[in-house]
GROMACS .gro file of C-alpha atoms in nm:
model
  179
    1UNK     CA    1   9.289  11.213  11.096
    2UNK     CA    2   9.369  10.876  11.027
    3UNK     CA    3   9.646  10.843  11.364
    4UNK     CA    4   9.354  11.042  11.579
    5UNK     CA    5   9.098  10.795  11.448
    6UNK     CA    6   9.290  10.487  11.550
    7UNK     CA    7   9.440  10.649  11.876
    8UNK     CA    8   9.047  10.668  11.967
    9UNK     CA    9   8.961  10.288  11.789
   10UNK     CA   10   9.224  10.211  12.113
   11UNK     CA   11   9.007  10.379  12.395
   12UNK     CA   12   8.652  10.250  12.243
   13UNK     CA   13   8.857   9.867  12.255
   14UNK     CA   14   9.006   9.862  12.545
   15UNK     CA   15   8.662  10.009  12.736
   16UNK     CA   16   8.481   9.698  12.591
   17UNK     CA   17   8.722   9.472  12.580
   18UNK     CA   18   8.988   9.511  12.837
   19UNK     CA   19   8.693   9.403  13.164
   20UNK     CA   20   8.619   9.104  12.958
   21UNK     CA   21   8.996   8.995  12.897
   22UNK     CA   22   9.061   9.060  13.248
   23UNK     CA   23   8.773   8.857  13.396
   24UNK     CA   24   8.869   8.590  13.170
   25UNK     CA   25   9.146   8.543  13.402
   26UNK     CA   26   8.995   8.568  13.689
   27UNK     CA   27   9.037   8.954  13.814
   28UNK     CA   28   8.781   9.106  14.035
   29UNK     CA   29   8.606   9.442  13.984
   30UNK     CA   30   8.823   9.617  14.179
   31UNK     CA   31   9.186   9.459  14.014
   32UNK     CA   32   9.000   9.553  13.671
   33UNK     CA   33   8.872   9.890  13.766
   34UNK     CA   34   9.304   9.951  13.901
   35UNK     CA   35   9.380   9.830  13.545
   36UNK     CA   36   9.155  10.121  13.372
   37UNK     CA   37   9.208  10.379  13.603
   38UNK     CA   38   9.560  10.339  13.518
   39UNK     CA   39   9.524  10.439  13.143
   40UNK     CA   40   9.353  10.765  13.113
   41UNK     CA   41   9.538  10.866  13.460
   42UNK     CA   42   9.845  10.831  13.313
   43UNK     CA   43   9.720  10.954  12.989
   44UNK     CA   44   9.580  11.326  13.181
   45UNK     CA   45   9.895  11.378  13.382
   46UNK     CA   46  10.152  11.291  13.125
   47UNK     CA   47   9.958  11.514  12.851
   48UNK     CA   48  10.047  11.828  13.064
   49UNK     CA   49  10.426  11.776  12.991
   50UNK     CA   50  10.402  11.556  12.632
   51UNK     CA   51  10.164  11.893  12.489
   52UNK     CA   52  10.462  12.140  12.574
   53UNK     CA   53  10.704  11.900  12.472
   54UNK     CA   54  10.538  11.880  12.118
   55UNK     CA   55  10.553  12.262  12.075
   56UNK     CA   56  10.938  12.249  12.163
   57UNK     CA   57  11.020  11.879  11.989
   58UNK     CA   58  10.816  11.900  11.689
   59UNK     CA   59  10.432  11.715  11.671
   60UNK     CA   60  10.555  11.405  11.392
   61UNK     CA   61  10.823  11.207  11.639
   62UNK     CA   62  10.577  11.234  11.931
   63UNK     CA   63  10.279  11.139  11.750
   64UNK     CA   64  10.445  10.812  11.567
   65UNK     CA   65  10.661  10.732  11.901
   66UNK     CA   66  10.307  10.782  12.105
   67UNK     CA   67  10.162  10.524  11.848
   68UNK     CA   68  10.419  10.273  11.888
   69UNK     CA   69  10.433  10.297  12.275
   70UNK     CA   70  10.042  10.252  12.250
   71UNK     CA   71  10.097   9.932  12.051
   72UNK     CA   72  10.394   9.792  12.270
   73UNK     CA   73  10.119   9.831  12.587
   74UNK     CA   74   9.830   9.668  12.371
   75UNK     CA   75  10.073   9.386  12.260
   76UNK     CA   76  10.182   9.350  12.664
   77UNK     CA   77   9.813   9.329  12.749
   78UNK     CA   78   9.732   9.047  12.523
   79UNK     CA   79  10.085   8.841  12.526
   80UNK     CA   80  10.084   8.825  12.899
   81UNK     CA   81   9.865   8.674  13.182
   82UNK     CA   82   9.987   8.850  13.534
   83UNK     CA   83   9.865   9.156  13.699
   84UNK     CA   84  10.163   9.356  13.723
   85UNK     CA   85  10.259   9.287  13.332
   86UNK     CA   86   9.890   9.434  13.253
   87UNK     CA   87   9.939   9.758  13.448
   88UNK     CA   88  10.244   9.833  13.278
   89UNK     CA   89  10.060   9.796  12.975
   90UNK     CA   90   9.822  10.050  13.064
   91UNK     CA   91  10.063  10.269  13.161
   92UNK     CA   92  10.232  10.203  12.846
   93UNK     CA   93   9.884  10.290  12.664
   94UNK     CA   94   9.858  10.596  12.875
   95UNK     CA   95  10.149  10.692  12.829
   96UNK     CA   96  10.179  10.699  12.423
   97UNK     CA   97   9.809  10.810  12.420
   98UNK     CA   98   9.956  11.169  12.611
   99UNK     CA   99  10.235  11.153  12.361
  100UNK     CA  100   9.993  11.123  12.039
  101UNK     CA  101   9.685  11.353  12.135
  102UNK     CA  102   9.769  11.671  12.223
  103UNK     CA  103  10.038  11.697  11.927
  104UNK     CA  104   9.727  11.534  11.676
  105UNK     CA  105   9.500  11.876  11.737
  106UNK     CA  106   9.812  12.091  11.758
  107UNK     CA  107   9.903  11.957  11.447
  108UNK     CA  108   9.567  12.018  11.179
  109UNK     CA  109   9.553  12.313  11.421
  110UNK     CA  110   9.943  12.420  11.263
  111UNK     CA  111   9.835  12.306  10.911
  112UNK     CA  112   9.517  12.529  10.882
  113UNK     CA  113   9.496  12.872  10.767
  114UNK     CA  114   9.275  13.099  11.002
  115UNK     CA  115   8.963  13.091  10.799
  116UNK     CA  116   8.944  12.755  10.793
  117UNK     CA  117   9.104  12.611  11.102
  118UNK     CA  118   8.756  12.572  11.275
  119UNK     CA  119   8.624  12.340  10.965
  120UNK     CA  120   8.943  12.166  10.966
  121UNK     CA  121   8.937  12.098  11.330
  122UNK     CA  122   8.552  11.979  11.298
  123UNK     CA  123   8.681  11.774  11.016
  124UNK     CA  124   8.937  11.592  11.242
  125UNK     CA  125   8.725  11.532  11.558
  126UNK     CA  126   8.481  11.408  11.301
  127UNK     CA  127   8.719  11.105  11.199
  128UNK     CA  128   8.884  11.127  11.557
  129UNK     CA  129   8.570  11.057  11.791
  130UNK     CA  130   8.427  10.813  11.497
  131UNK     CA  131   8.712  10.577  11.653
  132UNK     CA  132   8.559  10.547  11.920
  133UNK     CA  133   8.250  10.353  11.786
  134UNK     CA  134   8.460  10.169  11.487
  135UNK     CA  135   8.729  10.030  11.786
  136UNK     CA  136   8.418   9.925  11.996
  137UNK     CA  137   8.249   9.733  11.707
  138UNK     CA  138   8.546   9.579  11.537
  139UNK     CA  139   8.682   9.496  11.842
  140UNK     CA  140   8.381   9.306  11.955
  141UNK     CA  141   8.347   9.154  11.584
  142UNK     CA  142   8.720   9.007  11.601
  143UNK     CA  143   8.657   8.917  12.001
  144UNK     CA  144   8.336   8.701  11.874
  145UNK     CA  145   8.476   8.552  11.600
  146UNK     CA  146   8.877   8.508  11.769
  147UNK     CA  147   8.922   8.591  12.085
  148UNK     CA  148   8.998   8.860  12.319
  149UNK     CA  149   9.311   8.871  12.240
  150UNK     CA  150   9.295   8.849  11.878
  151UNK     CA  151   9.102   9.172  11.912
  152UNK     CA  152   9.361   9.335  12.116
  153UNK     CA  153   9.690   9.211  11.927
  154UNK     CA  154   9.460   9.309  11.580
  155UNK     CA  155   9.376   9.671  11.710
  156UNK     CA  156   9.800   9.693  11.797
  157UNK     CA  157   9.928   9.629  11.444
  158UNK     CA  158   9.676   9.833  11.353
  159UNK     CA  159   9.837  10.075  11.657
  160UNK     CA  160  10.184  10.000  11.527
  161UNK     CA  161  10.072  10.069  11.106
  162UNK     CA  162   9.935  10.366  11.192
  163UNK     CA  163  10.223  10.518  11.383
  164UNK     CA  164  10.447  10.392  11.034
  165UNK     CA  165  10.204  10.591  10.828
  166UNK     CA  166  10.259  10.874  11.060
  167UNK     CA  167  10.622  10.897  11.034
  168UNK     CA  168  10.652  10.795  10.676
  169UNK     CA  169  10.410  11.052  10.519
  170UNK     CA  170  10.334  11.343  10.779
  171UNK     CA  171  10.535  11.674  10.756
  172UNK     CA  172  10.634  11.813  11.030
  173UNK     CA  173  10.402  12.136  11.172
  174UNK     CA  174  10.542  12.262  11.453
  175UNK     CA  175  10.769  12.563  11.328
  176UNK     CA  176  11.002  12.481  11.621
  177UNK     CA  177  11.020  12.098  11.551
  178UNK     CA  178  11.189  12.201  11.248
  179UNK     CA  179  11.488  12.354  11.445
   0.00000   0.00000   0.00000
């Protein structure tokens, strides 16, 4: 809950704060709009393969690896100032947001008996989709008070933490990741 609640805190960020950053540097509407098309394409098409891949690889390396790559392409965004650098970042983001969210709701969905999975589940998209408001909020907090890019390099340690709480205290689900 905690990784699906910070892998959303990054999408409620980066739509409030990302335009903002980007204008700051001059970028029109249409280089900004490229540079968040990029993230949620990526994210769509790569979740097609990265969802299979979790049933056959296990859900635990994917997720942690997924939030690392997000936090490399946050930390990318905010550390550099040319176009080309920011749309690898979002394809970074994309990217490690299709490894980490098909394997999060695989995994409570492993972890849950049958009479309970649909409360469990609840449970999770409870904490999961309350990211997106808390990554909007703080995000605009730190961006206030900092900077735009405080609030992006603050919501990739964050990124980068969670993905170490992942891999230090999640077991493995996925019968087959076991193997």
């Amino acid at each position: 809950s905690q990784a699906g609640l910070v892998n959303n805190l990054n999408d409620g960020m980066s739509w409030g704060i990302f335009p903002l950053f980007f204008a700051s540097f001059g970028l029109g509407i249409e280089r900004i709009g490229i540079l968040k098309a990029v993230y949620p394409t990526a994210w769509g098409i790569l979740q097609v393969a990265t969802g299979p891949l979790s049933d056959r690889w296990g859900r635990k390396g994917l997720i942690a690896g997924g939030m690392w790559v997000q936090a490399l392409g946050l930390f990318l965004t905010a550390l550099t100032r040319d176009f080309g650098w920011w749309l690898m970042g979002s394809l970074l983001l994309g990217l490690g947001t299709a490894m980490v969210y098909p394997g999060l709701i695989a995994a409570v969905s492993d972890a849950s008996h049958p009479t309970w999975r649909a409360r469990s589940l609840s449970v999770y998209r409870f904490w999961r989709d309350l990211g997106y408001a808390i990554g909007a909020l703080s995000a605009g907090i730190i961006a206030d008070r900092y900077g735009l890019s405080s609030a992006i390099i603050s919501v990739a340690v964050l990124t980068f933490i969670s993905g170490v709480i992942v891999a230090i205290c999640m077991r493995e689900t996925s019968m087959r990741g076991e193997g």
